[in-house]
Amino acid sequence: MKLEAGQLRDLIRLLHEESVREFEYEDDEQRIKLRLDGGMPAVTQVPIHHGATDPVPVRLEEIDLGTTIKSPLVGTFFRAPSPDASPFVDVGSRVKRGQVLCIVEAMKLMNEIECETSGIVREILVVNGAPVEFGQALFRIQPE
Amino acid sequence: MRIIRACRSLGVPTVAVHSEADAQALHVRFADEAVCIGPAEARKSYLNVPALLAAAEITGADAIHPGYGFLSENPEFADICQRCRIAFIGPTAAAMRLWGDKVSAREQAKLFGLPLLEGSQALRDADAAERAAERIGYPIILKAAGGGGGRGMRVVTEKGALRSSFDLARREAEQAFKNGDIFMERFVQRPKHIEFQVLADSHGSVWTLGERECSLQRRHQKVMEESPSGAVSPALRAMMGERIREAMVRTGYTGLGTLEFLMDERGDLFFLEMNTRLQVEHPVTEAVTGIDLVMLQIQVAAGEAISLPDTRPWAFRGHSIECRINAEDPWTLRPSPGLITEYHPPGGGGVRVDSGVYAGFVVPAHYDSLLSKVIVHAPNRAEAIAKMRVALGEYVVGGVTTNIALHQALLTDHEVIAGTMSTRTVERVIQERVP
């Protein structure tokens, strides 16, 4: 099954999250080689045609992965300080380093999770009220 | 995996909590749910009480099985679980404090007629040491009251060396523990390690399930264990079983527990300490008694009344041996973490393998090196030894070094075959291999 650009992007994101530096994959239809060097991935996707002799390299446009904020503890994820308050941040919010992004509640203790970098919130990866484990990705921030 | 299997048999869903380093562990993959509780460092994950309780909270867990090591013998943790209304699968915090503390346990042992090695209280000076040594009889061992690890420890075989040894031991203890208290014990040159398994429910019923011999150790880590022990006669087993049972009933112990003893060259047993938890070598007891200890442990924690036949006098079924397979060099003990490239465990009648690994698994460098346990069961000891040799010969573990070669050496050693091994045997076998 040949991977489309969107699927490839998701794959790259997943690998980046898992701190994978190099990745190679081959099946009957394609060979993919991926190298992540400090945030700017270099991708070569090579379709394999049976009988073809020259591989055709395809370059994807550069994907800026940004900074992932991960949960430092086990608990329940809340977007707002209380049920009727408005959320700390939304997608597109501008945030500053040290700013509170969310709460992870454990054993009735509310732990404020702070942003590590200034930038813009690009993605919120957890549903409000869902359980999270140590190291789970919560937000994607585009640094600026 | 052992715990997951027992839970599955009982229809109990499981949540595996793990550090980042253990994300690919076998039991994590098989559990119904998994929660990562912290980084590889144990202090921040497996010993991280808030993280453990938070994981129980978000998954709605009713009980925690602490396994062995880590928090399994931590009374404060048992207390906290109780306060959070989570069942702790193990004894009560009070029972842990009573029997888990070495000094307290020795007092209990004395009360219930479990023999203790002749010894002394803290010795005031070299004169007191000499008097104690006369009373106890040489050889003796001087030990520091403030700590272990060999510091402040001296074996003295005859009178002439006592005074200087005492002074040296005292000075060492002062430096190491800021506590110069030295006490004395009779020293047994070549002891056997014998331990007795108990099971108690919360309705007052107690069973003693015989003994295991765990003399084959290296640096105080057990290597090979068996049940029953050829050194324990039926009469001795019955007597110890009776006294231990009484002690458990009267102190209100619940769950699983193991009482460890030292056997001297004359065949007399002396109480060392009690482990208030499930032990690694429990499968050999399961083999010769036909009982699933972990299932029973969970049922006890759930408050059920256990119905097992009265085990007095206990009758064993055959003989069982367990070999601990570690990822390490068999002779130097150097750990060998890394990727397991090939994996084929032994099988056949009477061969059980409790394993945490598989082909493609990366053995982490952060924790102990135990990969799996091979347990054999046969009608008698000679056949059990033969069966284990065959089983280990079949065991393929590619990519890491294992201690299988050490086990094969032990299984052909004259002392092991005769059943006369002591806690010094493994060291001797290794030295004979490595000049």
Coordinates of C-alpha atoms in Angstrom, one line a residue:
Chain A
M1 CA 0.0 0.0 0.0
K2 CA 1.7 3.2 -1.1
L3 CA 1.8 5.8 1.6
E4 CA 0.2 9.2 0.7
A5 CA 1.9 12.4 1.8
G6 CA -0.5 12.9 4.7
Q7 CA 0.1 9.4 6.0
L8 CA 3.8 10.0 5.6
R9 CA 3.6 13.1 7.6
D10 CA 1.8 11.3 10.4
L11 CA 4.4 8.6 10.4
I12 CA 7.2 11.2 10.6
R13 CA 5.4 12.8 13.5
L14 CA 5.0 9.5 15.3
L15 CA 8.7 8.6 14.8
H16 CA 9.7 12.1 16.0
E17 CA 7.6 11.6 19.2
E18 CA 9.2 8.3 19.9
S19 CA 12.7 9.9 19.3
V20 CA 13.5 7.7 16.4
R21 CA 16.5 9.1 14.5
E22 CA 16.6 6.8 11.5
F23 CA 13.9 4.7 9.8
E24 CA 13.9 2.5 6.8
Y25 CA 11.0 0.6 5.4
E26 CA 10.6 -1.6 2.3
D27 CA 7.8 -3.5 0.7
D28 CA 6.8 -4.6 -2.8
E29 CA 5.7 -1.1 -3.7
Q30 CA 8.2 1.3 -2.1
R31 CA 11.3 1.9 -0.1
I32 CA 11.2 4.7 2.5
K33 CA 14.2 6.1 4.2
L34 CA 13.9 8.7 6.9
R35 CA 16.4 10.6 8.9
L36 CA 15.6 13.1 11.6
D37 CA 18.5 15.4 12.4
G38 CA 17.4 17.9 15.0
G39 CA 13.9 18.5 13.8
M40 CA 14.3 18.8 10.1
P41 CA 13.5 15.5 8.6
A42 CA 15.1 14.3 5.4
V43 CA 12.8 11.9 3.6
T44 CA 13.3 9.7 0.5
Q45 CA 10.3 7.9 -0.7
V46 CA 11.1 5.5 -3.6
P47 CA 8.4 3.8 -5.5
I48 CA 9.5 0.4 -6.7
H49 CA 8.4 -0.6 -10.1
H50 CA 9.1 -4.2 -11.0
G51 CA 11.7 -4.1 -13.7
A52 CA 12.7 -0.5 -13.2
T53 CA 16.4 0.2 -12.9
D54 CA 16.6 3.8 -11.7
P55 CA 15.0 4.8 -8.4
V56 CA 13.2 8.2 -8.5
P57 CA 13.8 10.2 -5.3
V58 CA 10.8 12.2 -4.1
R59 CA 11.3 15.1 -1.7
L60 CA 8.5 16.1 0.6
E61 CA 8.3 19.7 1.7
E62 CA 10.0 20.3 5.0
I63 CA 7.8 19.6 8.0
D64 CA 8.3 21.7 11.1
L65 CA 7.4 19.4 14.0
G66 CA 7.6 22.0 16.7
T67 CA 7.8 21.2 20.4
T68 CA 5.8 18.5 22.0
I69 CA 4.7 19.0 25.6
K70 CA 4.5 15.7 27.4
S71 CA 2.8 14.8 30.7
P72 CA 5.3 14.6 33.6
L73 CA 2.9 12.5 35.6
V74 CA 0.0 10.1 35.6
G75 CA -3.5 11.5 36.0
T76 CA -6.5 13.0 34.3
F77 CA -6.1 15.8 31.8
F78 CA -8.2 19.0 32.1
R79 CA -8.1 22.0 29.8
A80 CA -9.5 24.4 32.3
P81 CA -8.9 25.2 36.0
S82 CA -12.5 24.2 36.8
P83 CA -15.5 22.7 35.0
D84 CA -17.2 26.1 34.3
A85 CA -14.1 28.1 33.6
S86 CA -12.7 28.7 30.1
P87 CA -9.8 26.6 28.9
F88 CA -6.2 27.8 29.6
V89 CA -5.4 27.7 25.9
D90 CA -7.0 26.9 22.5
V91 CA -5.5 26.0 19.2
G92 CA -3.9 29.1 17.8
S93 CA -3.3 30.7 21.3
R94 CA 0.0 32.5 21.7
V95 CA 1.8 31.1 24.7
K96 CA 4.8 32.2 26.7
R97 CA 7.4 30.0 28.3
G98 CA 6.2 29.0 31.8
Q99 CA 2.6 29.7 31.0
V100 CA 0.1 27.1 32.3
L101 CA -1.4 25.0 29.5
C102 CA -3.5 22.5 31.4
I103 CA -4.1 20.6 34.6
V104 CA -3.2 17.0 35.2
E105 CA -5.1 15.9 38.2
A106 CA -3.9 12.9 40.4
M107 CA -5.4 11.8 43.7
K108 CA -7.3 15.1 44.0
L109 CA -4.2 17.2 43.5
M110 CA -4.3 19.6 40.6
N111 CA -0.9 19.8 38.9
E112 CA -0.4 22.8 36.6
I113 CA 1.5 21.9 33.4
E114 CA 3.7 24.7 32.1
C115 CA 4.8 25.4 28.6
E116 CA 8.5 25.0 27.9
T117 CA 8.8 27.4 25.0
S118 CA 7.1 30.5 23.7
G119 CA 5.1 30.0 20.6
I120 CA 1.7 29.1 19.2
V121 CA -0.5 26.1 20.2
R122 CA -0.8 24.1 17.0
E123 CA -2.5 20.9 18.3
I124 CA -4.2 19.7 21.5
L125 CA -3.7 16.0 21.6
V126 CA -5.9 14.8 24.5
V127 CA -9.6 15.1 25.0
N128 CA -10.7 17.0 28.1
G129 CA -11.2 14.6 31.1
A130 CA -9.2 11.7 29.5
P131 CA -6.6 9.8 31.5
V132 CA -2.9 10.4 30.6
E133 CA 0.2 8.4 31.4
F134 CA 3.8 9.6 32.1
G135 CA 5.3 10.8 28.9
Q136 CA 2.1 11.1 26.9
A137 CA 2.0 13.9 24.3
L138 CA -0.4 16.7 25.3
F139 CA 0.3 19.7 23.1
R140 CA 2.2 20.6 20.0
I141 CA 3.6 24.1 20.2
Q142 CA 5.2 25.9 17.2
P143 CA 8.1 27.9 18.7
E144 CA 8.8 31.4 17.7
Chain B
M1 CA 3.1 -12.6 33.4
R2 CA 2.7 -14.8 36.4
I3 CA 0.3 -12.4 38.0
I4 CA -1.5 -11.7 34.8
R5 CA -2.0 -15.5 34.3
A6 CA -3.4 -15.9 37.8
C7 CA -5.7 -12.9 37.3
R8 CA -6.9 -14.2 33.9
S9 CA -7.7 -17.6 35.6
L10 CA -9.8 -15.7 38.1
G11 CA -11.5 -13.5 35.5
V12 CA -9.8 -10.4 36.9
P13 CA -8.9 -7.6 34.4
T14 CA -5.3 -6.3 34.7
V15 CA -3.4 -3.0 34.3
A16 CA 0.3 -3.2 33.9
V17 CA 2.2 -0.2 35.3
H18 CA 5.6 0.3 33.8
S19 CA 8.5 2.6 33.4
E20 CA 9.5 4.0 30.0
A21 CA 12.3 1.4 29.9
D22 CA 9.7 -1.4 30.2
A23 CA 7.2 -0.3 27.6
Q24 CA 7.9 -3.4 25.6
A25 CA 7.9 -5.9 28.5
L26 CA 5.9 -9.0 27.9
H27 CA 3.5 -8.5 30.7
V28 CA 2.8 -4.9 29.6
R29 CA 1.8 -6.2 26.2
F30 CA -0.4 -8.9 27.5
A31 CA -2.2 -6.9 30.2
D32 CA -5.7 -5.6 29.5
E33 CA -4.4 -2.0 30.0
A34 CA -1.1 -0.4 30.5
V35 CA 0.0 2.9 32.1
C36 CA 3.4 4.4 31.9
I37 CA 4.2 5.8 35.3
G38 CA 7.6 7.3 34.9
P39 CA 11.2 7.2 33.6
A40 CA 13.5 4.2 33.9
E41 CA 14.8 5.3 37.2
A42 CA 13.0 3.2 39.8
R43 CA 12.7 6.0 42.3
K44 CA 10.6 8.0 39.8
S45 CA 8.5 5.0 38.6
Y46 CA 8.3 1.7 40.4
L47 CA 8.9 3.4 43.8
N48 CA 6.8 6.4 42.9
V49 CA 3.8 6.0 45.2
P50 CA 1.8 9.0 43.9
A51 CA 2.3 7.7 40.3
L52 CA 1.2 4.2 41.3
L53 CA -1.9 5.4 43.1
A54 CA -2.8 7.8 40.2
A55 CA -2.5 4.9 37.8
A56 CA -4.9 2.9 40.0
E57 CA -7.2 5.9 40.1
I58 CA -7.5 6.6 36.4
T59 CA -8.0 2.9 35.5
G60 CA -10.4 2.2 38.4
A61 CA -8.2 -0.5 39.8
D62 CA -9.4 -2.2 43.0
A63 CA -6.2 -3.9 44.0
I64 CA -2.4 -3.6 43.6
H65 CA -0.1 -6.6 43.3
P66 CA 3.3 -5.4 44.4
G67 CA 5.3 -8.4 42.9
Y68 CA 8.6 -8.8 44.7
G69 CA 11.3 -6.2 45.4
F70 CA 10.3 -2.5 45.1
L71 CA 7.4 -1.8 47.4
S72 CA 6.3 -5.4 48.1
E73 CA 7.6 -5.3 51.7
N74 CA 7.0 -1.6 52.4
P75 CA 4.5 -1.2 55.3
E76 CA 4.0 2.5 54.6
F77 CA 2.8 1.6 51.0
A78 CA 0.5 -1.1 52.4
D79 CA -1.0 1.5 54.8
I80 CA -1.5 4.1 52.0
C81 CA -3.2 1.5 49.8
Q82 CA -5.6 0.7 52.7
R83 CA -6.3 4.4 53.3
C84 CA -7.1 4.8 49.5
R85 CA -9.3 1.8 49.7
I86 CA -7.2 -0.2 47.3
A87 CA -6.6 -3.8 48.3
F88 CA -2.9 -4.5 48.7
I89 CA -2.2 -8.1 47.7
G90 CA 0.0 -9.1 50.6
P91 CA -0.1 -9.1 54.4
T92 CA -1.2 -6.2 56.5
A93 CA 1.2 -3.4 57.3
A94 CA 1.2 -4.5 60.9
A95 CA 2.2 -8.1 60.0
M96 CA 4.9 -6.7 57.7
R97 CA 6.3 -4.5 60.5
L98 CA 6.2 -7.4 63.0
W99 CA 7.8 -10.0 60.7
G100 CA 9.6 -7.8 58.1
D101 CA 11.9 -6.1 60.6
K102 CA 14.8 -8.4 61.4
V103 CA 15.0 -7.6 65.1
S104 CA 11.3 -7.8 65.7
A105 CA 11.1 -11.1 63.7
R106 CA 13.8 -12.7 65.8
E107 CA 11.9 -11.8 69.0
Q108 CA 8.8 -13.4 67.5
A109 CA 10.8 -16.5 66.5
K110 CA 12.0 -16.8 70.1
L111 CA 8.4 -16.6 71.4
F112 CA 7.3 -19.4 69.1
G113 CA 10.1 -21.8 69.6
L114 CA 11.9 -21.2 66.3
P115 CA 15.6 -21.7 67.1
L116 CA 18.0 -18.8 66.7
L117 CA 21.7 -19.0 66.2
E118 CA 23.6 -18.5 69.5
G119 CA 24.6 -14.9 69.6
S120 CA 25.2 -11.9 71.8
Q121 CA 23.9 -8.4 72.3
A122 CA 26.1 -5.5 71.4
L123 CA 29.5 -6.1 72.9
R124 CA 30.9 -3.4 75.1
D125 CA 34.6 -4.2 74.7
A126 CA 37.1 -6.9 73.8
D127 CA 36.7 -8.6 77.2
A128 CA 33.0 -8.9 76.7
A129 CA 33.7 -10.3 73.2
E130 CA 36.1 -12.9 74.6
R131 CA 33.5 -14.0 77.2
A132 CA 30.8 -14.3 74.5
A133 CA 33.1 -16.3 72.2
E134 CA 33.8 -18.7 75.0
R135 CA 30.1 -19.2 75.6
I136 CA 29.2 -19.5 71.9
G137 CA 32.2 -21.5 70.8
Y138 CA 34.5 -20.9 67.8
P139 CA 34.3 -20.2 65.0
I140 CA 32.3 -16.9 65.5
I141 CA 31.4 -14.0 63.3
L142 CA 31.4 -10.4 64.4
K143 CA 28.8 -8.3 62.8
A144 CA 27.9 -4.6 62.9
A145 CA 24.5 -3.8 64.3
G146 CA 24.3 -0.6 62.2
G147 CA 24.5 -2.1 58.8
G148 CA 25.7 -4.8 56.4
G149 CA 27.5 -5.2 53.2
G150 CA 30.4 -7.0 54.8
R151 CA 31.6 -3.9 56.7
G152 CA 32.3 -4.4 60.4
M153 CA 32.2 -8.1 59.7
R154 CA 34.9 -10.5 60.8
V155 CA 35.1 -14.3 61.0
V156 CA 37.3 -15.4 63.9
T157 CA 38.2 -19.0 64.0
E158 CA 40.4 -19.1 67.1
K159 CA 40.9 -17.2 70.4
G160 CA 44.2 -15.6 69.6
A161 CA 42.8 -13.5 66.8
L162 CA 39.7 -12.3 68.6
R163 CA 40.8 -9.1 70.3
S164 CA 42.4 -7.5 67.3
S165 CA 39.5 -8.6 65.1
F166 CA 37.1 -7.0 67.5
D167 CA 38.9 -3.7 67.5
L168 CA 39.2 -3.7 63.7
A169 CA 35.5 -4.5 63.3
R170 CA 34.5 -1.8 65.7
R171 CA 36.6 0.8 63.9
E172 CA 35.2 -0.2 60.5
A173 CA 31.6 -0.1 61.8
E174 CA 32.2 3.4 63.3
Q175 CA 33.5 4.7 60.0
A176 CA 30.8 3.0 57.8
F177 CA 27.7 3.5 59.9
K178 CA 28.6 6.0 62.6
N179 CA 27.7 3.2 64.9
G180 CA 30.4 1.1 66.5
D181 CA 28.1 -1.5 68.0
I182 CA 29.3 -5.0 67.3
F183 CA 27.5 -8.2 68.2
M184 CA 28.6 -11.8 67.7
E185 CA 27.0 -15.0 66.3
R186 CA 28.1 -18.5 65.9
F187 CA 29.6 -18.9 62.5
V188 CA 28.5 -21.7 60.3
Q189 CA 31.1 -22.6 57.7
R190 CA 29.0 -24.3 55.2
P191 CA 25.3 -23.6 55.8
K192 CA 22.4 -24.7 53.8
H193 CA 19.6 -22.2 53.1
I194 CA 16.2 -23.7 53.9
E195 CA 12.9 -21.8 53.7
F196 CA 9.3 -22.6 54.6
Q197 CA 6.3 -21.4 52.6
V198 CA 3.1 -20.3 54.4
L199 CA -0.3 -19.3 53.2
A200 CA -2.9 -17.8 55.4
D201 CA -6.4 -16.4 54.7
S202 CA -8.2 -13.7 56.6
H203 CA -10.5 -16.2 58.2
G204 CA -7.9 -17.7 60.6
S205 CA -6.8 -20.6 58.4
V206 CA -3.1 -21.2 57.9
W207 CA -1.3 -23.8 55.8
T208 CA 2.4 -24.6 55.8
L209 CA 3.4 -25.8 52.4
G210 CA 6.7 -27.4 53.0
E211 CA 10.2 -26.2 52.5
R212 CA 12.5 -25.1 49.7
E213 CA 16.3 -25.5 49.6
C214 CA 18.0 -22.4 48.1
S215 CA 21.6 -23.1 49.0
L216 CA 22.9 -22.5 45.5
Q217 CA 23.6 -18.8 45.7
R218 CA 26.1 -16.3 44.4
R219 CA 26.8 -13.1 46.4
H220 CA 23.5 -13.7 48.3
Q221 CA 21.5 -14.0 45.1
K222 CA 19.7 -17.3 44.6
V223 CA 20.7 -19.2 41.5
M224 CA 18.9 -22.6 41.8
E225 CA 16.2 -23.8 44.1
E226 CA 14.4 -27.0 44.8
S227 CA 11.7 -28.7 46.8
P228 CA 11.7 -30.7 48.9
S229 CA 15.1 -30.5 50.6
G230 CA 16.9 -33.8 51.0
A231 CA 18.3 -32.4 54.3
V232 CA 14.9 -32.0 55.9
S233 CA 13.4 -35.2 57.4
P234 CA 9.7 -35.7 57.6
A235 CA 9.9 -35.3 61.4
L236 CA 11.8 -32.0 61.1
R237 CA 9.3 -30.8 58.5
A238 CA 6.4 -31.6 60.7
M239 CA 7.9 -30.0 63.8
M240 CA 8.9 -26.8 61.9
G241 CA 5.5 -26.7 60.2
E242 CA 3.7 -26.9 63.5
R243 CA 5.7 -24.1 65.2
I244 CA 5.5 -21.9 62.1
R245 CA 1.8 -22.5 61.8
E246 CA 1.3 -21.5 65.4
A247 CA 3.3 -18.4 65.0
M248 CA 1.3 -17.3 61.9
V249 CA -2.0 -18.0 63.6
R250 CA -1.2 -16.2 66.8
T251 CA 0.3 -13.1 65.0
G252 CA -2.7 -12.9 62.6
Y253 CA -0.6 -13.2 59.5
T254 CA -2.5 -13.2 56.2
G255 CA -1.4 -13.9 52.6
L256 CA 1.8 -15.5 51.5
G257 CA 5.1 -15.6 53.4
T258 CA 8.4 -17.4 53.6
L259 CA 10.4 -18.0 56.7
E260 CA 14.1 -18.3 56.0
F261 CA 16.5 -20.5 58.0
L262 CA 20.1 -21.5 58.0
M263 CA 20.9 -25.2 58.5
D264 CA 24.3 -26.0 60.1
E265 CA 26.5 -28.9 59.4
R266 CA 24.7 -31.0 62.1
G267 CA 21.4 -30.5 60.3
D268 CA 19.9 -28.0 62.9
L269 CA 17.8 -25.1 61.7
F270 CA 18.2 -21.5 62.8
F271 CA 15.8 -18.7 62.0
L272 CA 17.2 -15.9 59.9
E273 CA 14.3 -13.7 58.7
M274 CA 10.9 -13.7 57.1
N275 CA 9.9 -12.4 53.7
T276 CA 6.4 -11.1 53.8
R277 CA 5.7 -11.4 50.1
L278 CA 5.6 -13.8 47.1
Q279 CA 9.1 -15.2 46.3
V280 CA 10.7 -15.7 42.9
E281 CA 11.1 -19.4 43.6
H282 CA 7.5 -20.1 44.4
P283 CA 7.0 -22.4 41.4
V284 CA 8.9 -25.3 42.9
T285 CA 6.4 -25.3 45.8
E286 CA 3.5 -25.1 43.3
A287 CA 4.9 -28.1 41.4
V288 CA 5.2 -30.4 44.4
T289 CA 2.0 -29.3 46.1
G290 CA -0.2 -28.8 43.0
I291 CA -1.3 -25.4 44.3
D292 CA -1.5 -22.1 42.4
L293 CA 0.0 -19.8 45.0
V294 CA -0.6 -16.5 43.2
M295 CA -4.3 -17.3 42.5
L296 CA -4.7 -18.1 46.2
Q297 CA -2.8 -15.0 47.2
I298 CA -5.2 -12.9 45.2
Q299 CA -8.3 -14.7 46.6
V300 CA -7.0 -14.1 50.1
A301 CA -6.6 -10.4 49.4
A302 CA -10.2 -10.4 48.1
G303 CA -11.3 -11.7 51.5
E304 CA -12.3 -15.2 50.4
A305 CA -12.1 -18.2 52.7
I306 CA -9.6 -20.6 51.2
S307 CA -10.5 -24.3 51.2
L308 CA -7.4 -26.5 51.0
P309 CA -7.1 -29.8 52.7
D310 CA -5.3 -29.9 56.0
T311 CA -1.6 -30.2 55.1
R312 CA -0.4 -31.9 58.3
P313 CA 1.6 -34.0 57.6
W314 CA 2.4 -32.5 54.3
A315 CA 2.9 -35.0 51.4
F316 CA 4.9 -33.9 48.4
R317 CA 4.4 -35.0 44.9
G318 CA 7.8 -35.8 43.4
H319 CA 10.6 -33.3 43.2
S320 CA 11.0 -29.9 41.6
I321 CA 14.0 -27.8 40.7
E322 CA 14.1 -24.2 39.4
C323 CA 17.0 -22.5 37.5
R324 CA 17.0 -18.7 37.3
I325 CA 18.2 -17.7 33.8
N326 CA 19.9 -14.3 33.9
A327 CA 21.3 -12.2 31.1
E328 CA 24.9 -12.2 32.4
D329 CA 28.2 -13.9 31.9
P330 CA 28.0 -17.1 33.9
W331 CA 31.4 -16.8 35.4
T332 CA 32.0 -13.1 35.9
L333 CA 28.4 -12.0 36.5
R334 CA 28.9 -9.2 34.1
P335 CA 25.4 -8.1 32.9
S336 CA 24.5 -8.7 29.2
P337 CA 21.6 -6.5 28.3
G338 CA 20.6 -6.0 24.7
L339 CA 18.4 -7.4 21.9
I340 CA 17.3 -11.0 22.0
T341 CA 17.6 -12.1 18.4
E342 CA 16.4 -15.7 18.8
Y343 CA 14.3 -17.3 21.4
H344 CA 13.2 -20.9 21.9
P345 CA 12.3 -22.0 25.4
P346 CA 12.3 -25.7 26.4
G347 CA 9.1 -27.7 26.7
G348 CA 7.8 -31.2 27.3
G349 CA 6.2 -33.0 30.2
G350 CA 7.1 -31.6 33.6
V351 CA 8.9 -28.5 32.2
R352 CA 7.6 -25.1 33.0
V353 CA 9.1 -21.8 31.8
D354 CA 8.1 -18.5 33.4
S355 CA 9.6 -16.0 31.0
G356 CA 9.5 -12.2 30.6
V357 CA 11.2 -12.2 27.3
Y358 CA 10.7 -13.0 23.6
A359 CA 12.5 -12.7 20.3
G360 CA 12.9 -9.1 19.4
F361 CA 12.8 -7.9 23.0
V362 CA 15.5 -5.6 24.2
V363 CA 16.6 -6.5 27.7
P364 CA 17.0 -3.2 29.5
A365 CA 20.1 -2.3 31.4
H366 CA 18.3 -0.6 34.2
Y367 CA 17.0 -3.5 36.3
D368 CA 18.1 -6.9 37.4
S369 CA 19.2 -9.5 34.9
L370 CA 16.5 -12.2 35.4
L371 CA 15.2 -13.3 32.0
S372 CA 13.2 -16.3 32.9
K373 CA 12.9 -19.3 35.3
V374 CA 12.9 -22.9 34.2
I375 CA 11.1 -25.2 36.5
V376 CA 11.1 -29.0 36.2
H377 CA 9.0 -31.6 38.0
A378 CA 9.8 -35.3 38.2
P379 CA 9.0 -38.3 40.4
N380 CA 12.3 -38.0 42.2
R381 CA 15.4 -35.8 42.5
A382 CA 17.7 -37.7 40.2
E383 CA 15.1 -37.6 37.4
A384 CA 14.5 -33.9 38.1
I385 CA 18.2 -33.2 37.6
A386 CA 18.3 -35.2 34.4
K387 CA 15.2 -33.4 33.1
M388 CA 16.7 -30.0 33.9
R389 CA 19.9 -30.8 32.0
V390 CA 17.8 -31.8 29.0
A391 CA 15.6 -28.7 29.2
L392 CA 18.6 -26.3 29.5
G393 CA 20.2 -28.0 26.5
E394 CA 17.1 -27.1 24.5
Y395 CA 17.0 -23.5 25.6
V396 CA 18.0 -21.0 22.8
V397 CA 18.6 -17.4 23.7
G398 CA 20.4 -15.5 21.0
G399 CA 21.9 -12.0 21.2
V400 CA 22.6 -11.9 25.0
T401 CA 24.8 -14.0 27.2
T402 CA 23.0 -16.2 29.7
N403 CA 24.1 -18.1 32.8
I404 CA 22.9 -21.4 31.4
A405 CA 26.5 -22.7 31.4
L406 CA 26.7 -22.1 35.1
H407 CA 23.5 -24.2 35.7
Q408 CA 24.9 -27.0 33.6
A409 CA 28.1 -27.0 35.6
L410 CA 26.1 -27.1 38.8
L411 CA 23.9 -29.9 37.6
T412 CA 27.0 -32.1 37.1
D413 CA 28.7 -31.1 40.3
H414 CA 29.3 -33.8 42.8
E415 CA 27.9 -31.8 45.8
V416 CA 24.8 -30.9 43.9
I417 CA 24.2 -34.4 42.8
A418 CA 24.7 -35.7 46.3
G419 CA 22.5 -33.0 47.8
T420 CA 25.3 -31.9 50.2
M421 CA 25.7 -28.4 48.7
S422 CA 26.0 -25.3 50.9
T423 CA 26.0 -21.6 50.2
R424 CA 29.6 -21.8 49.3
T425 CA 29.1 -24.3 46.5
V426 CA 28.4 -21.9 43.6
E427 CA 31.6 -19.9 44.4
R428 CA 33.6 -23.1 44.4
V429 CA 32.2 -24.3 41.1
I430 CA 33.0 -20.9 39.5
Q431 CA 36.5 -20.8 40.8
E432 CA 37.1 -24.3 39.5
R433 CA 36.2 -23.1 36.1
V434 CA 38.0 -19.8 36.1
P435 CA 41.5 -20.3 37.5

